PDB file of C-alpha atoms in Angstrom:
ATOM      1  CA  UNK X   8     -36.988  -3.525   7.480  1.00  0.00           C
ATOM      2  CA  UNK X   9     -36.705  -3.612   3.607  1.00  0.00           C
ATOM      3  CA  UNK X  10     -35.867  -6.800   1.625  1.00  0.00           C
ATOM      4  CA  UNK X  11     -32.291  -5.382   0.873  1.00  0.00           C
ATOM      5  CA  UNK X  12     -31.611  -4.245   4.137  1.00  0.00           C
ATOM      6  CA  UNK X  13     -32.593  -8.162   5.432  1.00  0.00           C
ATOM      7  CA  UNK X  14     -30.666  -9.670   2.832  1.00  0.00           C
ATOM      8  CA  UNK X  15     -27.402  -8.141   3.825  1.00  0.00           C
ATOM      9  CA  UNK X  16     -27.525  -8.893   7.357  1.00  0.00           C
ATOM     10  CA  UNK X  17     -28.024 -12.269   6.500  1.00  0.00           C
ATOM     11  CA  UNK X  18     -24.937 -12.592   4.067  1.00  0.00           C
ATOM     12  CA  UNK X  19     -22.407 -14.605   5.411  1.00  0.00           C
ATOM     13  CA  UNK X  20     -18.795 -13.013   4.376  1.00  0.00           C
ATOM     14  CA  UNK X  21     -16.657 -14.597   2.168  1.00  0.00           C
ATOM     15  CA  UNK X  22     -12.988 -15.635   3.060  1.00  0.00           C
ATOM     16  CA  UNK X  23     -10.837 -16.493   0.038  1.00  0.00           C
ATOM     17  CA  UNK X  24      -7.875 -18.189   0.041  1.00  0.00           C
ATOM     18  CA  UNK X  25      -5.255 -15.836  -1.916  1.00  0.00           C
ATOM     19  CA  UNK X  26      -3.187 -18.963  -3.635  1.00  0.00           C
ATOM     20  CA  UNK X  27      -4.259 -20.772  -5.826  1.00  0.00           C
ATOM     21  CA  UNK X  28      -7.808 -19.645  -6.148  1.00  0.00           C
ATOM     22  CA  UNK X  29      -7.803 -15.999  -6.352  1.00  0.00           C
ATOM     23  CA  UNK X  30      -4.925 -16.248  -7.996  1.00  0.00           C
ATOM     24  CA  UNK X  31      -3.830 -18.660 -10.964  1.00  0.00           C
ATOM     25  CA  UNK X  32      -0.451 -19.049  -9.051  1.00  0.00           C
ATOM     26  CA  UNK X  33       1.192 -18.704  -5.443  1.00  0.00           C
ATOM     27  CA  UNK X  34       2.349 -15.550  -3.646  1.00  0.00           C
ATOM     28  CA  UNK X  35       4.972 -17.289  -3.110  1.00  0.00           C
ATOM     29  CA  UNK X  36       6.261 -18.099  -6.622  1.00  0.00           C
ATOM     30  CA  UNK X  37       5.430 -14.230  -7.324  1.00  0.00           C
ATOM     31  CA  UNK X  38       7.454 -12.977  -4.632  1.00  0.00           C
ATOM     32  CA  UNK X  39      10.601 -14.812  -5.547  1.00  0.00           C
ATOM     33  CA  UNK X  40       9.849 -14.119  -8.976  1.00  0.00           C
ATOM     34  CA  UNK X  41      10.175 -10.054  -7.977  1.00  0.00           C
ATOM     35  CA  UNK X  42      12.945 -11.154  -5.999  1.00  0.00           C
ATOM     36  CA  UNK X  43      15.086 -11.888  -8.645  1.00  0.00           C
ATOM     37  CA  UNK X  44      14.210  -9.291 -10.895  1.00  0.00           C
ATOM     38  CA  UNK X  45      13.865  -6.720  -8.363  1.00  0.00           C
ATOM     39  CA  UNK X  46      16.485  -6.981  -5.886  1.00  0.00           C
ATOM     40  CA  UNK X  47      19.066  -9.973  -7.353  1.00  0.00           C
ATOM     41  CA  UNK X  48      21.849  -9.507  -4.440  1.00  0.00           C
ATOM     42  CA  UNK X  49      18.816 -11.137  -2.139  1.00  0.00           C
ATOM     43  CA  UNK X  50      18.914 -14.482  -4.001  1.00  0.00           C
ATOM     44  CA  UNK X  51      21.613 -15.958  -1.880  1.00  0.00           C
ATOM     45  CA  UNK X  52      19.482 -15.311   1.067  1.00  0.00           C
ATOM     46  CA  UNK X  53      16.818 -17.522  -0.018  1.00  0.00           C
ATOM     47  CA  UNK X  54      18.193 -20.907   1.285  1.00  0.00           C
ATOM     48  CA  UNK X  55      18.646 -19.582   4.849  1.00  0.00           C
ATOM     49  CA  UNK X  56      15.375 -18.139   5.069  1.00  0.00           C
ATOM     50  CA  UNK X  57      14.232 -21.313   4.178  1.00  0.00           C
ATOM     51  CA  UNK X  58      16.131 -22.906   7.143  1.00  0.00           C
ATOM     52  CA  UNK X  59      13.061 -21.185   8.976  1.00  0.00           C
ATOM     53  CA  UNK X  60      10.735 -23.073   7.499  1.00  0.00           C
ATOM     54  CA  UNK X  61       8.230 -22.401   4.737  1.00  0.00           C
ATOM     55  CA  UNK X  62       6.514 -19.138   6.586  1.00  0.00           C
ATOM     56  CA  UNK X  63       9.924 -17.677   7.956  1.00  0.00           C
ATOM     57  CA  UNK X  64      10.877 -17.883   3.859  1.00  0.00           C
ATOM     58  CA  UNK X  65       7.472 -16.403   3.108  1.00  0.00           C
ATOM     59  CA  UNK X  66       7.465 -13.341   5.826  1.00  0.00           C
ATOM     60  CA  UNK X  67      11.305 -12.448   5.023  1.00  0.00           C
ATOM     61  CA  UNK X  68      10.215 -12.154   0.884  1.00  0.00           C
ATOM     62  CA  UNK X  69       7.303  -9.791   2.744  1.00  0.00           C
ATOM     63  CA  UNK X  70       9.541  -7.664   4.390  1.00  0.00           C
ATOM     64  CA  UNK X  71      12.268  -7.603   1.633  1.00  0.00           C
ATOM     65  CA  UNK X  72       9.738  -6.683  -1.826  1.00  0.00           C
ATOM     66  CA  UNK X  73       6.451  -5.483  -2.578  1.00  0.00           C
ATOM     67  CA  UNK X  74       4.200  -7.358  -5.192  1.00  0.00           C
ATOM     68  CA  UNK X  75       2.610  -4.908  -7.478  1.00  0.00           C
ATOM     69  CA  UNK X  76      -1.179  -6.585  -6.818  1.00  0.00           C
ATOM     70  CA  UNK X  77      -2.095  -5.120 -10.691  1.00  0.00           C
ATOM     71  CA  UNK X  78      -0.194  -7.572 -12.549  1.00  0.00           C
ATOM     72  CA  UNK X  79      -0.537 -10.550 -10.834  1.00  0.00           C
ATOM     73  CA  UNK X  80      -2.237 -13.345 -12.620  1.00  0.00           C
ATOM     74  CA  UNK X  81      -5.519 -13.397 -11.046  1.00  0.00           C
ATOM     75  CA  UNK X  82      -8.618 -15.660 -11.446  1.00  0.00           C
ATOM     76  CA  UNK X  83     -10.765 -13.513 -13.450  1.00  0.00           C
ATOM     77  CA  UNK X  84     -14.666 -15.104 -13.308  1.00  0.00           C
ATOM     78  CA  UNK X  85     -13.467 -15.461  -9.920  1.00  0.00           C
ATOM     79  CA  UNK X  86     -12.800 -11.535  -9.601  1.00  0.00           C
ATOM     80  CA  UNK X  87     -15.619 -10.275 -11.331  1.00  0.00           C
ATOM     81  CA  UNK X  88     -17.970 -12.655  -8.814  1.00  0.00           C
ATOM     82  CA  UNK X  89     -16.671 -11.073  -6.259  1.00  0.00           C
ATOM     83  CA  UNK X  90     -16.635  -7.588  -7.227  1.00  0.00           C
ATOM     84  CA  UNK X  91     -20.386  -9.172  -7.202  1.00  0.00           C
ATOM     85  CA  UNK X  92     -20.877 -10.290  -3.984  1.00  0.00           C
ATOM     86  CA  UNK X  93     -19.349  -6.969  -2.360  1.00  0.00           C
ATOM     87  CA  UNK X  94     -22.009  -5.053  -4.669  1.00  0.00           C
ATOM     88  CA  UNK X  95     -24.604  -6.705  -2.887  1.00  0.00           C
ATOM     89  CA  UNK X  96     -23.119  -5.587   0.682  1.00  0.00           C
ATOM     90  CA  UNK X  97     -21.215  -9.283   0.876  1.00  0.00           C
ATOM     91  CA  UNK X  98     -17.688  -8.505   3.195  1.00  0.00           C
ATOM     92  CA  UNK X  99     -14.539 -10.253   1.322  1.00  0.00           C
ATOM     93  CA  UNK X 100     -11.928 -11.304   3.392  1.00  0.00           C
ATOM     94  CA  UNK X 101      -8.254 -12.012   1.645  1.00  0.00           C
ATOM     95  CA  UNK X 102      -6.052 -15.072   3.509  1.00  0.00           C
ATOM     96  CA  UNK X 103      -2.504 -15.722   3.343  1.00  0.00           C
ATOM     97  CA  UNK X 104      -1.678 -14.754   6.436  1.00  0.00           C
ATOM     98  CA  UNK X 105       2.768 -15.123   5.550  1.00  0.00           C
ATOM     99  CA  UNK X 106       1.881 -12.551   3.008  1.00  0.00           C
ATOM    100  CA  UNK X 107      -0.134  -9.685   4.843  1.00  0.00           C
ATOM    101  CA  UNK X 108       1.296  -6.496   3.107  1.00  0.00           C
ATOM    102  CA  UNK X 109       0.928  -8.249  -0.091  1.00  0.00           C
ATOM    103  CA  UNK X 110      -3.475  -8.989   0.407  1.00  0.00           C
ATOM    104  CA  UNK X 111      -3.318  -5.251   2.210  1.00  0.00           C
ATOM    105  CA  UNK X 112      -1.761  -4.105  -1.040  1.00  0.00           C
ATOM    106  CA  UNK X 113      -4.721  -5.840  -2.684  1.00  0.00           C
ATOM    107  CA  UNK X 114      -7.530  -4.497  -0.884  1.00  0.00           C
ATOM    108  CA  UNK X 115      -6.086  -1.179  -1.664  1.00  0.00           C
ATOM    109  CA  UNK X 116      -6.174  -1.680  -5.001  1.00  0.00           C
ATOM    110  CA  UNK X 117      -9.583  -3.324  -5.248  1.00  0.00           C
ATOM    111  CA  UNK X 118     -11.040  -0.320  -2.967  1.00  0.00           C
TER     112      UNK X 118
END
């Protein structure tokens, strides 16, 4: 087996936490920010879906817009790290699990 080949297998992924550090801000301050500017007759709706509780709110902005993962204020040393890391065979896992379609949206565009 050659040194690169041993290397990979021995790289442990990397799971990064979508809020806050691969992002300069929170999904879920962009997705009511697209909310308002993208579909305003929602707005109301915001203080029942918080009567769900913070991931109900979160899942319900989900299903209702669709962050455009481009323009989103990302963490760029962070980014080009782990553009990186995936170069060297390193798997990259996304988490914020209330916002699924919005890190699926991401890997797409990272692909």
């Amino acid at each position: 087996m050659d040194e690169i080949a041993r290397t990979t297998e021995t790289l442990s992924p990397l799971i990064v936490d979508v809020d806050g550090t691969l992002l300069r801000t929170e999904l879920l301050h962009e997705a009511v920010a697209t909310l308002l500017f993208r579909k305003p007759w929602l707005v109301p709706l915001l203080p029942l879906w918080l009567l769900g509780g913070k991931v109900a709110l979160k899942r319900r902005l989900n299903d209702s817009i669709e962050l455009e993962v481009d323009v989103l204020p990302v963490n760029e040393p962070l980014v080009r790290w782990l553009e990186g890391e995936k170069a060297r065979g390193r798997k990259i896992y996304l988490v914020s699990p209330p916002m699924r379609r919005s890190c699926v949206g991401w890997r797409r565009a990272s692909a």
